[in-house]
Amino acid sequence: MPSRYNPRTMTDQYAVIGHPIAHSKSPLIHQMFAEQTGQDIRYTAIDSPLDGFAATIERLHEAGYQGCNVTVPFKFEAFQLATRLSERAQAAQAVNTLKFDGDTILGDNTDGAGLVRDIQHNLGTLLKDKRVLLIGAGGAAYGVALPLVHAQVFLKIFNRTEQKAKALKKSLLQALERSRSPAIFDAINQPSSKVDVYSLMNEGQPFDVVINATSAGLTDSEIPLPPGIFAPHALAYDMMYGRDTPFMKFSRAQGAQVADGLGMLVEQAAEAFYLWRGVRPDTAPVVAALRQLCQVPPSC
Ligand code: ATR
């Protein structure tokens, strides 16, 4: 235990580390969680130099911090730096939450759990046996793919560059093989029916849930999707928040229920808070407060 740290007298400290970090809503979210649950914590935002992430983590660890969240562009470095990884962090090949436990640095990834909980708990769409289309095969898609399969969906992956969708499928199947959860037995034994790559050329049934995990919304780019992709009462979920993306506009025009990623942001934070504190905050008032503060309409 570092000598400067006295656990009996200090408030437990956490931080979010990124570059840039000024825009981060995590300090506000965790402050609301702490007030609501009566947990005595301090949570700050730390801007790390691009070449100084490992040194930043070492400094926080030595100063007695209990853990931290990690955001762009350090999630892969955090994955490499962790001395122990959760199954979902291994599958994501990225870490967004670190927990310091003596000399151990546990790396976890709470993004997928946050997405699944937002869809099921907040938006009321049960995922078991649903046909889900995951669009994208970059870091964001890797972060949520395993938790989606654990929710027992039929998962199709669609990406502009099909090769990367195939690589994500392969990596996901490897993660499933490592996992011993009975929930994914089918996915291992019938991978082509439970997890597969989607091609625009495919004739197929429509989807119950379509998730946009691409960064196309950042540049207001359209994603070429065929009309008729949505089943009746389908949910279109954009992991981005704060803007009405072309994907959201397209989905709304096709009659889908549309959701942005603000709920996922709060839920992934709640999952990290639970990992650190063993207490699960009520996320609904926090999502509502953020929508009001940031003036993000319910399906912005
Ligand atoms: P992130 O961490 O946000 O996932 P990333 O790893 O760079 O970022 O991945 C970006 C994802 O968005 C990729 O799936 C990318 O598709 P490609 O693999 O074909 O590059 C997808 N993407 C970005 N811009 C896009 C666009 N205009 N149309 C369709 N897909 C897009």
Short mmCIF file of C-alpha atoms and ligand atoms in Angstrom, two decimals:
data_model
loop_
_atom_site.label_atom_id
_atom_site.label_comp_id
_atom_site.label_asym_id
_atom_site.label_seq_id
_atom_site.Cartn_x
_atom_site.Cartn_y
_atom_site.Cartn_z
CA MET A 1 0.00 0.00 0.00
CA PRO A 2 1.51 3.40 -0.92
CA SER A 3 2.66 5.31 2.16
CA ARG A 4 0.87 8.57 1.38
CA TYR A 5 -2.52 6.87 1.41
CA ASN A 6 -4.40 6.38 4.65
CA PRO A 7 -7.62 4.48 3.91
CA ARG A 8 -9.14 5.44 7.27
CA THR A 9 -9.08 9.16 6.66
CA MET A 10 -9.43 9.66 2.92
CA THR A 11 -12.53 9.83 0.76
CA ASP A 12 -12.24 7.15 -1.94
CA GLN A 13 -11.06 8.72 -5.18
CA TYR A 14 -11.92 7.85 -8.77
CA ALA A 15 -11.36 9.59 -12.09
CA VAL A 16 -12.08 9.42 -15.79
CA ILE A 17 -8.99 9.61 -17.97
CA GLY A 18 -8.99 10.65 -21.60
CA HIS A 19 -7.65 13.20 -24.05
CA PRO A 20 -9.46 15.51 -24.47
CA ILE A 21 -11.63 15.12 -21.38
CA ALA A 22 -13.27 18.49 -20.67
CA HIS A 23 -16.51 17.36 -22.38
CA SER A 24 -16.90 14.25 -20.18
CA LYS A 25 -20.17 13.85 -18.33
CA SER A 26 -18.76 11.08 -16.11
CA PRO A 27 -17.89 13.32 -13.11
CA LEU A 28 -21.44 14.66 -13.06
CA ILE A 29 -22.96 11.19 -13.44
CA HIS A 30 -20.85 9.68 -10.66
CA GLN A 31 -21.48 12.66 -8.38
CA MET A 32 -25.23 12.07 -8.84
CA PHE A 33 -24.77 8.33 -8.16
CA ALA A 34 -22.76 9.09 -4.99
CA GLU A 35 -25.34 11.56 -3.65
CA GLN A 36 -28.18 9.17 -4.38
CA THR A 37 -26.52 6.13 -2.73
CA GLY A 38 -24.76 7.98 0.11
CA GLN A 39 -21.34 6.77 -1.05
CA ASP A 40 -18.42 8.94 0.06
CA ILE A 41 -16.41 9.27 -3.14
CA ARG A 42 -14.64 11.95 -5.12
CA TYR A 43 -14.60 11.61 -8.92
CA THR A 44 -12.62 13.93 -11.19
CA ALA A 45 -11.70 14.23 -14.87
CA ILE A 46 -8.02 13.88 -15.75
CA ASP A 47 -6.54 14.85 -19.10
CA SER A 48 -3.61 12.53 -19.78
CA PRO A 49 -0.88 13.34 -22.29
CA LEU A 50 -1.12 11.01 -25.29
CA ASP A 51 2.24 9.45 -24.46
CA GLY A 52 1.66 9.44 -20.72
CA PHE A 53 -1.29 7.13 -20.03
CA ALA A 54 0.67 4.43 -18.18
CA ALA A 55 2.41 7.06 -16.05
CA THR A 56 -0.95 8.69 -15.25
CA ILE A 57 -2.38 5.34 -14.09
CA GLU A 58 0.71 4.61 -12.01
CA ARG A 59 0.44 8.01 -10.34
CA LEU A 60 -3.25 7.51 -9.49
CA HIS A 61 -2.62 3.98 -8.23
CA GLU A 62 0.20 5.19 -5.97
CA ALA A 63 -1.90 8.10 -4.73
CA GLY A 64 -4.48 5.60 -3.46
CA TYR A 65 -7.21 6.00 -6.08
CA GLN A 66 -9.60 3.04 -6.04
CA GLY A 67 -10.20 2.93 -9.77
CA CYS A 68 -10.88 4.92 -12.89
CA ASN A 69 -12.83 5.04 -16.11
CA VAL A 70 -10.90 5.21 -19.35
CA THR A 71 -12.11 6.86 -22.51
CA VAL A 72 -10.85 7.85 -25.96
CA PRO A 73 -8.08 7.29 -26.98
CA PHE A 74 -6.78 5.08 -24.14
CA LYS A 75 -9.16 2.09 -24.00
CA PHE A 76 -6.73 -0.23 -25.78
CA GLU A 77 -3.76 0.93 -23.69
CA ALA A 78 -5.83 0.26 -20.56
CA PHE A 79 -6.55 -3.22 -21.91
CA GLN A 80 -2.81 -3.85 -22.27
CA LEU A 81 -1.96 -2.34 -18.91
CA ALA A 82 -4.49 -4.29 -16.80
CA THR A 83 -2.99 -7.20 -14.88
CA ARG A 84 -6.33 -9.07 -14.84
CA LEU A 85 -9.12 -8.85 -17.41
CA SER A 86 -12.83 -9.63 -17.20
CA GLU A 87 -14.28 -11.90 -19.86
CA ARG A 88 -16.15 -8.99 -21.43
CA ALA A 89 -12.99 -6.85 -21.52
CA GLN A 90 -11.13 -9.69 -23.26
CA ALA A 91 -13.90 -9.95 -25.85
CA ALA A 92 -14.01 -6.18 -26.33
CA GLN A 93 -10.20 -5.99 -26.55
CA ALA A 94 -10.67 -2.70 -24.73
CA VAL A 95 -11.07 -1.53 -21.15
CA ASN A 96 -13.25 1.36 -19.98
CA THR A 97 -13.07 0.64 -16.23
CA LEU A 98 -10.07 -0.09 -14.02
CA LYS A 99 -10.28 -1.22 -10.41
CA PHE A 100 -7.19 -1.07 -8.24
CA ASP A 101 -6.98 -3.90 -5.73
CA GLY A 102 -3.60 -3.91 -4.01
CA ASP A 103 -1.10 -4.58 -6.78
CA THR A 104 -3.78 -5.96 -9.10
CA ILE A 105 -5.21 -3.72 -11.80
CA LEU A 106 -8.50 -5.26 -12.90
CA GLY A 107 -9.62 -4.24 -16.39
CA ASP A 108 -13.30 -4.41 -17.24
CA ASN A 109 -15.54 -3.19 -20.02
CA THR A 110 -19.02 -2.06 -18.99
CA ASP A 111 -20.18 -0.67 -22.36
CA GLY A 112 -22.02 -3.78 -23.53
CA ALA A 113 -23.71 -4.34 -20.19
CA GLY A 114 -24.77 -0.69 -20.30
CA LEU A 115 -26.27 -1.08 -23.76
CA VAL A 116 -28.11 -4.30 -22.88
CA ARG A 117 -29.49 -2.83 -19.69
CA ASP A 118 -30.65 0.35 -21.45
CA ILE A 119 -32.44 -1.66 -24.13
CA GLN A 120 -34.05 -4.14 -21.75
CA HIS A 121 -34.60 -2.23 -18.54
CA ASN A 122 -35.12 1.35 -19.72
CA LEU A 123 -36.60 0.88 -23.19
CA GLY A 124 -38.54 -2.29 -22.34
CA THR A 125 -37.34 -4.44 -25.26
CA LEU A 126 -36.48 -7.93 -24.05
CA LEU A 127 -33.60 -9.27 -26.13
CA LYS A 128 -33.90 -13.04 -25.70
CA ASP A 129 -34.45 -14.70 -29.11
CA LYS A 130 -34.69 -11.32 -30.86
CA ARG A 131 -33.09 -10.74 -34.26
CA VAL A 132 -30.47 -8.04 -33.74
CA LEU A 133 -28.46 -6.26 -36.42
CA LEU A 134 -25.23 -4.70 -35.14
CA ILE A 135 -23.89 -2.12 -37.59
CA GLY A 136 -20.16 -1.47 -37.34
CA ALA A 137 -17.08 -3.55 -36.62
CA GLY A 138 -14.82 -1.03 -34.89
CA GLY A 139 -14.07 -0.54 -31.20
CA ALA A 140 -17.64 0.38 -30.28
CA ALA A 141 -19.04 -2.80 -31.88
CA TYR A 142 -16.41 -5.02 -30.23
CA GLY A 143 -17.39 -3.45 -26.89
CA VAL A 144 -21.01 -4.62 -27.07
CA ALA A 145 -21.00 -7.84 -29.14
CA LEU A 146 -20.39 -10.40 -26.36
CA PRO A 147 -22.97 -8.98 -23.91
CA LEU A 148 -25.52 -9.00 -26.76
CA VAL A 149 -24.88 -12.70 -27.39
CA HIS A 150 -25.09 -13.34 -23.65
CA ALA A 151 -28.56 -11.76 -23.83
CA GLN A 152 -29.36 -14.70 -26.17
CA VAL A 153 -30.08 -12.79 -29.35
CA PHE A 154 -29.63 -13.88 -32.95
CA LEU A 155 -26.85 -11.49 -33.93
CA LYS A 156 -25.99 -10.31 -37.43
CA ILE A 157 -23.03 -7.99 -37.95
CA PHE A 158 -23.01 -5.53 -40.82
CA ASN A 159 -20.08 -3.31 -41.70
CA ARG A 160 -19.11 -1.11 -44.65
CA THR A 161 -15.87 -3.08 -44.83
CA GLU A 162 -17.15 -6.65 -44.73
CA GLN A 163 -13.75 -8.11 -43.88
CA LYS A 164 -13.87 -6.36 -40.52
CA ALA A 165 -17.34 -7.77 -39.81
CA LYS A 166 -15.93 -11.24 -40.49
CA ALA A 167 -13.02 -10.54 -38.13
CA LEU A 168 -15.45 -9.43 -35.40
CA LYS A 169 -17.51 -12.60 -35.88
CA LYS A 170 -14.36 -14.73 -35.59
CA SER A 171 -13.18 -12.91 -32.49
CA LEU A 172 -16.65 -13.19 -30.93
CA LEU A 173 -16.82 -16.92 -31.54
CA GLN A 174 -13.39 -17.29 -29.94
CA ALA A 175 -14.63 -15.33 -26.92
CA LEU A 176 -17.69 -17.58 -26.74
CA GLU A 177 -15.51 -20.67 -26.83
CA ARG A 178 -13.55 -19.32 -23.86
CA SER A 179 -16.79 -18.64 -22.02
CA ARG A 180 -18.53 -21.47 -20.18
CA SER A 181 -21.92 -19.82 -19.79
CA PRO A 182 -24.76 -22.22 -20.71
CA ALA A 183 -26.62 -19.25 -22.17
CA ILE A 184 -24.31 -19.24 -25.16
CA PHE A 185 -24.27 -22.99 -25.76
CA ASP A 186 -26.33 -22.53 -28.94
CA ALA A 187 -24.06 -19.82 -30.22
CA ILE A 188 -21.07 -22.15 -30.04
CA ASN A 189 -22.86 -25.11 -31.52
CA GLN A 190 -24.81 -23.29 -34.18
CA PRO A 191 -22.63 -20.23 -34.78
CA SER A 192 -24.04 -19.53 -38.22
CA SER A 193 -27.57 -19.20 -36.84
CA LYS A 194 -26.71 -17.25 -33.68
CA VAL A 195 -23.83 -15.05 -34.89
CA ASP A 196 -23.25 -14.20 -38.52
CA VAL A 197 -22.19 -11.50 -40.93
CA TYR A 198 -24.97 -9.59 -42.69
CA SER A 199 -24.60 -8.53 -46.27
CA LEU A 200 -26.85 -6.09 -48.11
CA MET A 201 -27.15 -8.74 -50.81
CA ASN A 202 -28.79 -11.14 -48.34
CA GLU A 203 -32.48 -11.74 -48.54
CA GLY A 204 -33.63 -12.06 -44.99
CA GLN A 205 -36.19 -11.48 -42.34
CA PRO A 206 -36.39 -8.01 -40.84
CA PHE A 207 -34.79 -7.21 -37.48
CA ASP A 208 -36.34 -6.53 -34.08
CA VAL A 209 -33.42 -4.37 -32.98
CA VAL A 210 -30.92 -2.48 -35.15
CA ILE A 211 -27.93 -0.96 -33.34
CA ASN A 212 -25.70 1.64 -34.91
CA ALA A 213 -22.19 1.22 -33.49
CA THR A 214 -20.46 3.11 -36.31
CA SER A 215 -18.99 6.58 -36.13
CA ALA A 216 -20.88 7.58 -39.30
CA GLY A 217 -23.12 9.93 -37.30
CA LEU A 218 -20.14 12.11 -36.42
CA THR A 219 -19.88 13.17 -40.06
CA ASP A 220 -23.65 13.05 -40.72
CA SER A 221 -23.02 10.19 -43.14
CA GLU A 222 -25.79 7.91 -44.32
CA ILE A 223 -25.38 4.17 -43.79
CA PRO A 224 -26.82 2.29 -46.75
CA LEU A 225 -29.58 0.13 -45.30
CA PRO A 226 -32.41 -1.45 -47.23
CA PRO A 227 -35.99 -0.36 -46.52
CA GLY A 228 -37.92 -3.17 -44.87
CA ILE A 229 -35.08 -3.89 -42.48
CA PHE A 230 -37.27 -3.22 -39.45
CA ALA A 231 -39.82 -5.69 -38.09
CA PRO A 232 -43.04 -4.18 -36.72
CA HIS A 233 -42.34 -2.37 -33.39
CA ALA A 234 -38.59 -2.61 -34.02
CA LEU A 235 -36.11 -0.59 -32.00
CA ALA A 236 -33.42 1.46 -33.75
CA TYR A 237 -30.63 2.27 -31.30
CA ASP A 238 -27.84 4.73 -32.05
CA MET A 239 -24.99 4.42 -29.56
CA MET A 240 -24.27 8.10 -30.20
CA TYR A 241 -26.12 10.82 -28.31
CA GLY A 242 -26.52 14.56 -28.63
CA ARG A 243 -27.38 14.62 -32.32
CA ASP A 244 -30.11 13.37 -34.61
CA THR A 245 -28.04 11.16 -36.90
CA PRO A 246 -28.99 10.14 -40.44
CA PHE A 247 -29.45 6.59 -39.05
CA MET A 248 -32.01 7.89 -36.55
CA LYS A 249 -33.82 9.91 -39.21
CA PHE A 250 -33.91 6.93 -41.59
CA SER A 251 -35.17 4.62 -38.85
CA ARG A 252 -37.87 7.05 -37.75
CA ALA A 253 -39.05 7.38 -41.34
CA GLN A 254 -39.23 3.58 -41.52
CA GLY A 255 -41.53 3.53 -38.47
CA ALA A 256 -39.04 2.20 -35.92
CA GLN A 257 -38.87 3.29 -32.29
CA VAL A 258 -35.70 5.37 -32.07
CA ALA A 259 -33.32 5.70 -29.12
CA ASP A 260 -30.00 7.46 -28.66
CA GLY A 261 -27.07 6.34 -26.51
CA LEU A 262 -27.54 8.62 -23.51
CA GLY A 263 -29.11 5.79 -21.51
CA MET A 264 -26.17 3.54 -22.38
CA LEU A 265 -23.74 6.23 -21.21
CA VAL A 266 -25.43 6.34 -17.80
CA GLU A 267 -25.86 2.55 -17.57
CA GLN A 268 -22.20 1.80 -18.35
CA ALA A 269 -21.29 4.29 -15.62
CA ALA A 270 -23.70 2.56 -13.22
CA GLU A 271 -22.07 -0.78 -13.98
CA ALA A 272 -18.64 0.70 -13.17
CA PHE A 273 -20.04 2.24 -9.99
CA TYR A 274 -21.40 -1.19 -9.03
CA LEU A 275 -18.02 -2.83 -9.71
CA TRP A 276 -16.29 -0.32 -7.45
CA ARG A 277 -18.86 0.19 -4.70
CA GLY A 278 -21.08 -2.91 -4.76
CA VAL A 279 -24.14 -0.64 -4.96
CA ARG A 280 -26.35 -0.24 -8.03
CA PRO A 281 -27.63 3.33 -8.45
CA ASP A 282 -31.05 4.17 -9.86
CA THR A 283 -30.22 5.46 -13.33
CA ALA A 284 -33.61 6.90 -14.36
CA PRO A 285 -33.31 10.22 -12.48
CA VAL A 286 -29.73 10.61 -13.72
CA VAL A 287 -30.73 10.11 -17.37
CA ALA A 288 -33.59 12.59 -16.88
CA ALA A 289 -31.29 15.16 -15.26
CA LEU A 290 -28.73 14.82 -18.07
CA ARG A 291 -31.40 15.23 -20.75
CA GLN A 292 -32.53 18.41 -19.08
CA LEU A 293 -29.04 19.76 -18.43
CA CYS A 294 -27.74 18.96 -21.89
CA GLN A 295 -31.10 19.66 -23.55
CA VAL A 296 -31.06 16.30 -25.30
CA PRO A 297 -34.62 15.36 -26.27
CA PRO A 298 -35.75 11.75 -25.49
CA SER A 299 -34.98 10.47 -28.99
CA CYS A 300 -32.88 13.42 -30.07
P1 ATR B 1 -15.20 3.28 -32.89
O1 ATR B 1 -14.24 3.09 -31.75
O2 ATR B 1 -16.10 4.49 -32.75
O3 ATR B 1 -15.95 2.04 -33.22
P2 ATR B 1 -13.53 2.75 -35.16
O4 ATR B 1 -12.89 1.62 -34.44
O5 ATR B 1 -12.69 3.67 -35.99
O6 ATR B 1 -14.29 3.69 -34.14
O7 ATR B 1 -14.71 2.15 -36.07
C1 ATR B 1 -15.56 3.00 -36.80
C2 ATR B 1 -16.69 2.14 -37.36
O8 ATR B 1 -17.63 3.00 -38.02
C3 ATR B 1 -16.25 1.13 -38.41
O9 ATR B 1 -17.12 0.03 -38.37
C4 ATR B 1 -16.44 1.94 -39.70
O10 ATR B 1 -16.60 1.17 -40.87
P3 ATR B 1 -15.28 0.65 -41.68
O11 ATR B 1 -14.77 -0.53 -40.92
O12 ATR B 1 -15.80 0.29 -43.02
O13 ATR B 1 -14.33 1.79 -41.71
C5 ATR B 1 -17.73 2.63 -39.39
N1 ATR B 1 -17.95 3.84 -40.19
C6 ATR B 1 -17.34 5.03 -40.04
N2 ATR B 1 -17.82 5.92 -40.94
C7 ATR B 1 -18.75 5.26 -41.68
C8 ATR B 1 -19.61 5.62 -42.76
N3 ATR B 1 -19.59 6.85 -43.26
N4 ATR B 1 -20.45 4.69 -43.25
C9 ATR B 1 -20.48 3.43 -42.73
N5 ATR B 1 -19.68 3.02 -41.71
C10 ATR B 1 -18.84 3.92 -41.18
#
